[in-house]
Amino acid sequence: MSDDDRARWDQRHAAAGELTPGPPALFASIEGLFPTVGDALEVACGRGETSVWLAMRGLNVTAVDVSPVAIGMARELAATNGVASRCRFEAWDLDDGLSPGPLVDLVVCHMYRDPTLYRAMADRLVPGGLLAIAGLSEVGGEAGRFRAHRGELREAFGRFQILTEAEGDGATWLIGRK
């Protein structure tokens, strides 16, 4: 990612309002599908609201984001909520691929699209692990490089046991078990 893009994300995160741990909005109604034990990886974690929520549920979480400002905010949020010992936040440029690490029970990627990472996300899961991925979609929305094409997530993760999925109104998401 360019330095200009990183600076733009730093500025956007720094201007954010109050942070509250919780599931991503697209997954809020199905949060019971998420595990409460094990290890998780959050890809493009932003300010850490999802990662901290997962840690509060009992998971050990590794989370990455390109913005050092967001990572600092995520660390503060984890400390404020008493789960800093279960969270490891790392500034990482996903243009370089997925950060190295052990297999995990859960991979979460919310509102970040990079099809070149799909295989690495799948490979990072233990057998039986859960993938929760969501993003913008061309289905019911505009076309563009940050939007998934019709059927993109199903095509990429169709070998998983699909627990639930949706596509429309400019959004797409899938929860599947490896």
mmCIF file with all atom_site columns, C-alpha atoms in Angstrom:
data_model
loop_
_atom_site.group_PDB
_atom_site.id
_atom_site.type_symbol
_atom_site.label_atom_id
_atom_site.label_alt_id
_atom_site.label_comp_id
_atom_site.label_asym_id
_atom_site.label_entity_id
_atom_site.label_seq_id
_atom_site.pdbx_PDB_ins_code
_atom_site.Cartn_x
_atom_site.Cartn_y
_atom_site.Cartn_z
_atom_site.occupancy
_atom_site.B_iso_or_equiv
_atom_site.pdbx_formal_charge
_atom_site.auth_seq_id
_atom_site.auth_comp_id
_atom_site.auth_asym_id
_atom_site.auth_atom_id
_atom_site.pdbx_PDB_model_num
ATOM 1   C CA . MET A 1 1   ? 0.000   0.000   0.000  1.00 0.00 ? 1   MET A CA 1
ATOM 2   C CA . SER A 1 2   ? 1.304   3.438   -0.772 1.00 0.00 ? 2   SER A CA 1
ATOM 3   C CA . ASP A 1 3   ? 2.325   5.833   1.967  1.00 0.00 ? 3   ASP A CA 1
ATOM 4   C CA . ASP A 1 4   ? -0.494  8.155   0.856  1.00 0.00 ? 4   ASP A CA 1
ATOM 5   C CA . ASP A 1 5   ? -3.080  5.388   1.281  1.00 0.00 ? 5   ASP A CA 1
ATOM 6   C CA . ARG A 1 6   ? -1.681  4.474   4.700  1.00 0.00 ? 6   ARG A CA 1
ATOM 7   C CA . ALA A 1 7   ? -1.799  8.131   5.758  1.00 0.00 ? 7   ALA A CA 1
ATOM 8   C CA . ARG A 1 8   ? -5.402  8.384   4.541  1.00 0.00 ? 8   ARG A CA 1
ATOM 9   C CA . TRP A 1 9   ? -6.390  5.352   6.638  1.00 0.00 ? 9   TRP A CA 1
ATOM 10  C CA . ASP A 1 10  ? -4.484  6.720   9.661  1.00 0.00 ? 10  ASP A CA 1
ATOM 11  C CA . GLN A 1 11  ? -6.372  10.008  9.348  1.00 0.00 ? 11  GLN A CA 1
ATOM 12  C CA . ARG A 1 12  ? -9.722  8.257   8.945  1.00 0.00 ? 12  ARG A CA 1
ATOM 13  C CA . HIS A 1 13  ? -9.161  6.096   12.024 1.00 0.00 ? 13  HIS A CA 1
ATOM 14  C CA . ALA A 1 14  ? -7.888  9.012   14.112 1.00 0.00 ? 14  ALA A CA 1
ATOM 15  C CA . ALA A 1 15  ? -11.112 10.922  13.395 1.00 0.00 ? 15  ALA A CA 1
ATOM 16  C CA . ALA A 1 16  ? -13.316 8.018   14.534 1.00 0.00 ? 16  ALA A CA 1
ATOM 17  C CA . GLY A 1 17  ? -15.781 8.422   17.341 1.00 0.00 ? 17  GLY A CA 1
ATOM 18  C CA . GLU A 1 18  ? -16.254 6.237   20.391 1.00 0.00 ? 18  GLU A CA 1
ATOM 19  C CA . LEU A 1 19  ? -15.277 2.596   20.011 1.00 0.00 ? 19  LEU A CA 1
ATOM 20  C CA . THR A 1 20  ? -17.529 -0.203  21.211 1.00 0.00 ? 20  THR A CA 1
ATOM 21  C CA . PRO A 1 21  ? -16.586 -3.877  20.975 1.00 0.00 ? 21  PRO A CA 1
ATOM 22  C CA . GLY A 1 22  ? -19.081 -5.957  19.049 1.00 0.00 ? 22  GLY A CA 1
ATOM 23  C CA . PRO A 1 23  ? -19.668 -8.158  16.048 1.00 0.00 ? 23  PRO A CA 1
ATOM 24  C CA . PRO A 1 24  ? -19.626 -6.629  12.588 1.00 0.00 ? 24  PRO A CA 1
ATOM 25  C CA . ALA A 1 25  ? -23.072 -5.309  11.696 1.00 0.00 ? 25  ALA A CA 1
ATOM 26  C CA . LEU A 1 26  ? -23.593 -7.884  8.949  1.00 0.00 ? 26  LEU A CA 1
ATOM 27  C CA . PHE A 1 27  ? -22.965 -10.684 11.460 1.00 0.00 ? 27  PHE A CA 1
ATOM 28  C CA . ALA A 1 28  ? -24.796 -9.268  14.495 1.00 0.00 ? 28  ALA A CA 1
ATOM 29  C CA . SER A 1 29  ? -27.937 -11.356 13.998 1.00 0.00 ? 29  SER A CA 1
ATOM 30  C CA . ILE A 1 30  ? -25.916 -14.572 13.723 1.00 0.00 ? 30  ILE A CA 1
ATOM 31  C CA . GLU A 1 31  ? -23.235 -13.959 16.321 1.00 0.00 ? 31  GLU A CA 1
ATOM 32  C CA . GLY A 1 32  ? -24.092 -17.293 17.947 1.00 0.00 ? 32  GLY A CA 1
ATOM 33  C CA . LEU A 1 33  ? -22.275 -19.036 15.077 1.00 0.00 ? 33  LEU A CA 1
ATOM 34  C CA . PHE A 1 34  ? -18.969 -17.568 16.253 1.00 0.00 ? 34  PHE A CA 1
ATOM 35  C CA . PRO A 1 35  ? -16.876 -19.746 18.578 1.00 0.00 ? 35  PRO A CA 1
ATOM 36  C CA . THR A 1 36  ? -16.162 -18.837 22.179 1.00 0.00 ? 36  THR A CA 1
ATOM 37  C CA . VAL A 1 37  ? -12.876 -20.734 22.559 1.00 0.00 ? 37  VAL A CA 1
ATOM 38  C CA . GLY A 1 38  ? -9.765  -21.140 20.456 1.00 0.00 ? 38  GLY A CA 1
ATOM 39  C CA . ASP A 1 39  ? -7.640  -18.865 18.313 1.00 0.00 ? 39  ASP A CA 1
ATOM 40  C CA . ALA A 1 40  ? -8.791  -16.267 15.797 1.00 0.00 ? 40  ALA A CA 1
ATOM 41  C CA . LEU A 1 41  ? -7.280  -14.088 13.100 1.00 0.00 ? 41  LEU A CA 1
ATOM 42  C CA . GLU A 1 42  ? -8.935  -10.855 12.029 1.00 0.00 ? 42  GLU A CA 1
ATOM 43  C CA . VAL A 1 43  ? -7.826  -9.535  8.644  1.00 0.00 ? 43  VAL A CA 1
ATOM 44  C CA . ALA A 1 44  ? -7.992  -5.724  8.254  1.00 0.00 ? 44  ALA A CA 1
ATOM 45  C CA . CYS A 1 45  ? -9.141  -5.235  11.853 1.00 0.00 ? 45  CYS A CA 1
ATOM 46  C CA . GLY A 1 46  ? -9.376  -1.454  11.788 1.00 0.00 ? 46  GLY A CA 1
ATOM 47  C CA . ARG A 1 47  ? -9.766  -0.078  15.322 1.00 0.00 ? 47  ARG A CA 1
ATOM 48  C CA . GLY A 1 48  ? -10.304 -3.537  16.823 1.00 0.00 ? 48  GLY A CA 1
ATOM 49  C CA . GLU A 1 49  ? -13.991 -3.572  17.755 1.00 0.00 ? 49  GLU A CA 1
ATOM 50  C CA . THR A 1 50  ? -14.500 -7.106  16.400 1.00 0.00 ? 50  THR A CA 1
ATOM 51  C CA . SER A 1 51  ? -11.200 -8.444  17.727 1.00 0.00 ? 51  SER A CA 1
ATOM 52  C CA . VAL A 1 52  ? -11.915 -7.166  21.235 1.00 0.00 ? 52  VAL A CA 1
ATOM 53  C CA . TRP A 1 53  ? -15.453 -8.589  21.091 1.00 0.00 ? 53  TRP A CA 1
ATOM 54  C CA . LEU A 1 54  ? -14.006 -11.980 20.100 1.00 0.00 ? 54  LEU A CA 1
ATOM 55  C CA . ALA A 1 55  ? -11.506 -11.821 22.967 1.00 0.00 ? 55  ALA A CA 1
ATOM 56  C CA . MET A 1 56  ? -14.302 -10.905 25.383 1.00 0.00 ? 56  MET A CA 1
ATOM 57  C CA . ARG A 1 57  ? -16.076 -14.076 24.182 1.00 0.00 ? 57  ARG A CA 1
ATOM 58  C CA . GLY A 1 58  ? -12.996 -16.114 25.159 1.00 0.00 ? 58  GLY A CA 1
ATOM 59  C CA . LEU A 1 59  ? -10.902 -16.329 21.985 1.00 0.00 ? 59  LEU A CA 1
ATOM 60  C CA . ASN A 1 60  ? -7.218  -15.522 21.637 1.00 0.00 ? 60  ASN A CA 1
ATOM 61  C CA . VAL A 1 61  ? -7.032  -13.050 18.758 1.00 0.00 ? 61  VAL A CA 1
ATOM 62  C CA . THR A 1 62  ? -4.320  -11.985 16.358 1.00 0.00 ? 62  THR A CA 1
ATOM 63  C CA . ALA A 1 63  ? -5.384  -9.019  14.237 1.00 0.00 ? 63  ALA A CA 1
ATOM 64  C CA . VAL A 1 64  ? -3.688  -7.092  11.461 1.00 0.00 ? 64  VAL A CA 1
ATOM 65  C CA . ASP A 1 65  ? -4.311  -3.756  9.767  1.00 0.00 ? 65  ASP A CA 1
ATOM 66  C CA . VAL A 1 66  ? -2.242  -1.428  7.593  1.00 0.00 ? 66  VAL A CA 1
ATOM 67  C CA . SER A 1 67  ? -2.860  1.580   9.843  1.00 0.00 ? 67  SER A CA 1
ATOM 68  C CA . PRO A 1 68  ? -0.553  2.017   12.850 1.00 0.00 ? 68  PRO A CA 1
ATOM 69  C CA . VAL A 1 69  ? -3.073  4.534   14.224 1.00 0.00 ? 69  VAL A CA 1
ATOM 70  C CA . ALA A 1 70  ? -5.847  1.917   14.091 1.00 0.00 ? 70  ALA A CA 1
ATOM 71  C CA . ILE A 1 71  ? -3.575  -0.670  15.710 1.00 0.00 ? 71  ILE A CA 1
ATOM 72  C CA . GLY A 1 72  ? -2.806  1.728   18.569 1.00 0.00 ? 72  GLY A CA 1
ATOM 73  C CA . MET A 1 73  ? -6.515  2.361   19.071 1.00 0.00 ? 73  MET A CA 1
ATOM 74  C CA . ALA A 1 74  ? -7.223  -1.386  19.011 1.00 0.00 ? 74  ALA A CA 1
ATOM 75  C CA . ARG A 1 75  ? -4.592  -2.013  21.693 1.00 0.00 ? 75  ARG A CA 1
ATOM 76  C CA . GLU A 1 76  ? -6.154  0.694   23.865 1.00 0.00 ? 76  GLU A CA 1
ATOM 77  C CA . LEU A 1 77  ? -9.635  -0.756  23.356 1.00 0.00 ? 77  LEU A CA 1
ATOM 78  C CA . ALA A 1 78  ? -8.395  -4.211  24.379 1.00 0.00 ? 78  ALA A CA 1
ATOM 79  C CA . ALA A 1 79  ? -6.738  -2.808  27.504 1.00 0.00 ? 79  ALA A CA 1
ATOM 80  C CA . THR A 1 80  ? -9.822  -0.776  28.443 1.00 0.00 ? 80  THR A CA 1
ATOM 81  C CA . ASN A 1 81  ? -11.967 -3.906  28.164 1.00 0.00 ? 81  ASN A CA 1
ATOM 82  C CA . GLY A 1 82  ? -9.585  -6.128  30.124 1.00 0.00 ? 82  GLY A CA 1
ATOM 83  C CA . VAL A 1 83  ? -8.614  -8.449  27.261 1.00 0.00 ? 83  VAL A CA 1
ATOM 84  C CA . ALA A 1 84  ? -5.188  -7.124  26.237 1.00 0.00 ? 84  ALA A CA 1
ATOM 85  C CA . SER A 1 85  ? -3.615  -10.452 27.231 1.00 0.00 ? 85  SER A CA 1
ATOM 86  C CA . ARG A 1 86  ? -5.812  -12.244 24.661 1.00 0.00 ? 86  ARG A CA 1
ATOM 87  C CA . CYS A 1 87  ? -5.201  -9.784  21.794 1.00 0.00 ? 87  CYS A CA 1
ATOM 88  C CA . ARG A 1 88  ? -2.153  -9.296  19.594 1.00 0.00 ? 88  ARG A CA 1
ATOM 89  C CA . PHE A 1 89  ? -2.447  -6.423  17.131 1.00 0.00 ? 89  PHE A CA 1
ATOM 90  C CA . GLU A 1 90  ? 0.069   -5.926  14.345 1.00 0.00 ? 90  GLU A CA 1
ATOM 91  C CA . ALA A 1 91  ? 0.515   -3.254  11.683 1.00 0.00 ? 91  ALA A CA 1
ATOM 92  C CA . TRP A 1 92  ? 0.734   -5.245  8.462  1.00 0.00 ? 92  TRP A CA 1
ATOM 93  C CA . ASP A 1 93  ? 0.397   -4.309  4.808  1.00 0.00 ? 93  ASP A CA 1
ATOM 94  C CA . LEU A 1 94  ? -1.890  -6.934  3.277  1.00 0.00 ? 94  LEU A CA 1
ATOM 95  C CA . ASP A 1 95  ? -0.488  -6.048  -0.156 1.00 0.00 ? 95  ASP A CA 1
ATOM 96  C CA . ASP A 1 96  ? 2.422   -8.226  1.047  1.00 0.00 ? 96  ASP A CA 1
ATOM 97  C CA . GLY A 1 97  ? 0.054   -11.154 1.659  1.00 0.00 ? 97  GLY A CA 1
ATOM 98  C CA . LEU A 1 98  ? -1.399  -12.508 4.862  1.00 0.00 ? 98  LEU A CA 1
ATOM 99  C CA . SER A 1 99  ? 0.901   -12.173 7.851  1.00 0.00 ? 99  SER A CA 1
ATOM 100 C CA . PRO A 1 100 ? 2.582   -15.437 8.850  1.00 0.00 ? 100 PRO A CA 1
ATOM 101 C CA . GLY A 1 101 ? 1.268   -17.330 11.834 1.00 0.00 ? 101 GLY A CA 1
ATOM 102 C CA . PRO A 1 102 ? -0.191  -20.567 13.156 1.00 0.00 ? 102 PRO A CA 1
ATOM 103 C CA . LEU A 1 103 ? -3.447  -22.188 12.116 1.00 0.00 ? 103 LEU A CA 1
ATOM 104 C CA . VAL A 1 104 ? -6.547  -20.738 13.777 1.00 0.00 ? 104 VAL A CA 1
ATOM 105 C CA . ASP A 1 105 ? -10.104 -21.775 14.587 1.00 0.00 ? 105 ASP A CA 1
ATOM 106 C CA . LEU A 1 106 ? -11.656 -18.619 13.119 1.00 0.00 ? 106 LEU A CA 1
ATOM 107 C CA . VAL A 1 107 ? -10.745 -16.144 10.379 1.00 0.00 ? 107 VAL A CA 1
ATOM 108 C CA . VAL A 1 108 ? -12.761 -12.927 10.196 1.00 0.00 ? 108 VAL A CA 1
ATOM 109 C CA . CYS A 1 109 ? -12.473 -10.480 7.311  1.00 0.00 ? 109 CYS A CA 1
ATOM 110 C CA . HIS A 1 110 ? -15.052 -7.715  7.357  1.00 0.00 ? 110 HIS A CA 1
ATOM 111 C CA . MET A 1 111 ? -15.283 -5.005  4.690  1.00 0.00 ? 111 MET A CA 1
ATOM 112 C CA . TYR A 1 112 ? -11.929 -5.692  3.117  1.00 0.00 ? 112 TYR A CA 1
ATOM 113 C CA . ARG A 1 113 ? -11.679 -7.299  -0.302 1.00 0.00 ? 113 ARG A CA 1
ATOM 114 C CA . ASP A 1 114 ? -8.577  -8.833  -1.778 1.00 0.00 ? 114 ASP A CA 1
ATOM 115 C CA . PRO A 1 115 ? -9.278  -12.015 -3.739 1.00 0.00 ? 115 PRO A CA 1
ATOM 116 C CA . THR A 1 116 ? -5.546  -12.798 -3.776 1.00 0.00 ? 116 THR A CA 1
ATOM 117 C CA . LEU A 1 117 ? -5.839  -13.477 -0.021 1.00 0.00 ? 117 LEU A CA 1
ATOM 118 C CA . TYR A 1 118 ? -8.783  -15.897 -0.228 1.00 0.00 ? 118 TYR A CA 1
ATOM 119 C CA . ARG A 1 119 ? -6.612  -19.009 -0.485 1.00 0.00 ? 119 ARG A CA 1
ATOM 120 C CA . ALA A 1 120 ? -4.322  -17.874 2.347  1.00 0.00 ? 120 ALA A CA 1
ATOM 121 C CA . MET A 1 121 ? -7.348  -17.235 4.585  1.00 0.00 ? 121 MET A CA 1
ATOM 122 C CA . ALA A 1 122 ? -8.707  -20.705 3.844  1.00 0.00 ? 122 ALA A CA 1
ATOM 123 C CA . ASP A 1 123 ? -5.299  -22.303 4.376  1.00 0.00 ? 123 ASP A CA 1
ATOM 124 C CA . ARG A 1 124 ? -4.925  -20.545 7.750  1.00 0.00 ? 124 ARG A CA 1
ATOM 125 C CA . LEU A 1 125 ? -7.907  -22.427 9.216  1.00 0.00 ? 125 LEU A CA 1
ATOM 126 C CA . VAL A 1 126 ? -7.668  -25.690 11.098 1.00 0.00 ? 126 VAL A CA 1
ATOM 127 C CA . PRO A 1 127 ? -9.893  -28.464 9.737  1.00 0.00 ? 127 PRO A CA 1
ATOM 128 C CA . GLY A 1 128 ? -13.383 -27.593 10.960 1.00 0.00 ? 128 GLY A CA 1
ATOM 129 C CA . GLY A 1 129 ? -12.397 -23.950 11.433 1.00 0.00 ? 129 GLY A CA 1
ATOM 130 C CA . LEU A 1 130 ? -14.835 -21.143 10.674 1.00 0.00 ? 130 LEU A CA 1
ATOM 131 C CA . LEU A 1 131 ? -14.469 -18.402 8.067  1.00 0.00 ? 131 LEU A CA 1
ATOM 132 C CA . ALA A 1 132 ? -16.584 -15.248 8.375  1.00 0.00 ? 132 ALA A CA 1
ATOM 133 C CA . ILE A 1 133 ? -16.084 -12.907 5.433  1.00 0.00 ? 133 ILE A CA 1
ATOM 134 C CA . ALA A 1 134 ? -18.088 -9.873  4.339  1.00 0.00 ? 134 ALA A CA 1
ATOM 135 C CA . GLY A 1 135 ? -17.637 -7.010  1.945  1.00 0.00 ? 135 GLY A CA 1
ATOM 136 C CA . LEU A 1 136 ? -19.159 -4.673  -0.554 1.00 0.00 ? 136 LEU A CA 1
ATOM 137 C CA . SER A 1 137 ? -20.799 -6.236  -3.598 1.00 0.00 ? 137 SER A CA 1
ATOM 138 C CA . GLU A 1 138 ? -21.723 -5.226  -7.118 1.00 0.00 ? 138 GLU A CA 1
ATOM 139 C CA . VAL A 1 139 ? -25.025 -7.058  -6.555 1.00 0.00 ? 139 VAL A CA 1
ATOM 140 C CA . GLY A 1 140 ? -27.465 -4.280  -5.769 1.00 0.00 ? 140 GLY A CA 1
ATOM 141 C CA . GLY A 1 141 ? -24.604 -1.785  -5.672 1.00 0.00 ? 141 GLY A CA 1
ATOM 142 C CA . GLU A 1 142 ? -22.137 -0.057  -7.948 1.00 0.00 ? 142 GLU A CA 1
ATOM 143 C CA . ALA A 1 143 ? -19.340 -1.820  -9.786 1.00 0.00 ? 143 ALA A CA 1
ATOM 144 C CA . GLY A 1 144 ? -15.794 -1.122  -8.656 1.00 0.00 ? 144 GLY A CA 1
ATOM 145 C CA . ARG A 1 145 ? -12.515 -2.669  -7.625 1.00 0.00 ? 145 ARG A CA 1
ATOM 146 C CA . PHE A 1 146 ? -13.489 -2.812  -3.948 1.00 0.00 ? 146 PHE A CA 1
ATOM 147 C CA . ARG A 1 147 ? -16.739 -4.693  -4.684 1.00 0.00 ? 147 ARG A CA 1
ATOM 148 C CA . ALA A 1 148 ? -17.139 -8.433  -5.027 1.00 0.00 ? 148 ALA A CA 1
ATOM 149 C CA . HIS A 1 149 ? -18.552 -9.795  -8.256 1.00 0.00 ? 149 HIS A CA 1
ATOM 150 C CA . ARG A 1 150 ? -21.764 -11.837 -8.238 1.00 0.00 ? 150 ARG A CA 1
ATOM 151 C CA . GLY A 1 151 ? -21.009 -15.212 -6.645 1.00 0.00 ? 151 GLY A CA 1
ATOM 152 C CA . GLU A 1 152 ? -17.386 -14.352 -5.798 1.00 0.00 ? 152 GLU A CA 1
ATOM 153 C CA . LEU A 1 153 ? -17.422 -15.614 -2.205 1.00 0.00 ? 153 LEU A CA 1
ATOM 154 C CA . ARG A 1 154 ? -19.349 -18.784 -3.105 1.00 0.00 ? 154 ARG A CA 1
ATOM 155 C CA . GLU A 1 155 ? -16.852 -19.454 -5.896 1.00 0.00 ? 155 GLU A CA 1
ATOM 156 C CA . ALA A 1 156 ? -13.845 -18.881 -3.643 1.00 0.00 ? 156 ALA A CA 1
ATOM 157 C CA . PHE A 1 157 ? -15.133 -20.812 -0.620 1.00 0.00 ? 157 PHE A CA 1
ATOM 158 C CA . GLY A 1 158 ? -17.676 -23.211 -2.113 1.00 0.00 ? 158 GLY A CA 1
ATOM 159 C CA . ARG A 1 159 ? -15.673 -26.225 -0.907 1.00 0.00 ? 159 ARG A CA 1
ATOM 160 C CA . PHE A 1 160 ? -16.484 -25.130 2.653  1.00 0.00 ? 160 PHE A CA 1
ATOM 161 C CA . GLN A 1 161 ? -19.664 -26.191 4.421  1.00 0.00 ? 161 GLN A CA 1
ATOM 162 C CA . ILE A 1 162 ? -21.653 -22.981 3.927  1.00 0.00 ? 162 ILE A CA 1
ATOM 163 C CA . LEU A 1 163 ? -23.540 -22.203 7.144  1.00 0.00 ? 163 LEU A CA 1
ATOM 164 C CA . THR A 1 164 ? -25.095 -18.980 5.888  1.00 0.00 ? 164 THR A CA 1
ATOM 165 C CA . GLU A 1 165 ? -24.547 -16.463 3.131  1.00 0.00 ? 165 GLU A CA 1
ATOM 166 C CA . ALA A 1 166 ? -26.197 -13.503 1.474  1.00 0.00 ? 166 ALA A CA 1
ATOM 167 C CA . GLU A 1 167 ? -25.596 -11.231 -1.490 1.00 0.00 ? 167 GLU A CA 1
ATOM 168 C CA . GLY A 1 168 ? -27.538 -8.098  -2.369 1.00 0.00 ? 168 GLY A CA 1
ATOM 169 C CA . ASP A 1 169 ? -28.149 -4.460  -1.537 1.00 0.00 ? 169 ASP A CA 1
ATOM 170 C CA . GLY A 1 170 ? -24.480 -3.752  -2.230 1.00 0.00 ? 170 GLY A CA 1
ATOM 171 C CA . ALA A 1 171 ? -23.147 -6.257  0.331  1.00 0.00 ? 171 ALA A CA 1
ATOM 172 C CA . THR A 1 172 ? -22.059 -9.888  0.380  1.00 0.00 ? 172 THR A CA 1
ATOM 173 C CA . TRP A 1 173 ? -21.132 -12.220 3.211  1.00 0.00 ? 173 TRP A CA 1
ATOM 174 C CA . LEU A 1 174 ? -20.483 -15.859 3.878  1.00 0.00 ? 174 LEU A CA 1
ATOM 175 C CA . ILE A 1 175 ? -19.872 -17.971 6.953  1.00 0.00 ? 175 ILE A CA 1
ATOM 176 C CA . GLY A 1 176 ? -18.433 -21.384 6.213  1.00 0.00 ? 176 GLY A CA 1
ATOM 177 C CA . ARG A 1 177 ? -16.737 -24.266 7.966  1.00 0.00 ? 177 ARG A CA 1
ATOM 178 C CA . LYS A 1 178 ? -13.579 -25.749 6.460  1.00 0.00 ? 178 LYS A CA 1
#
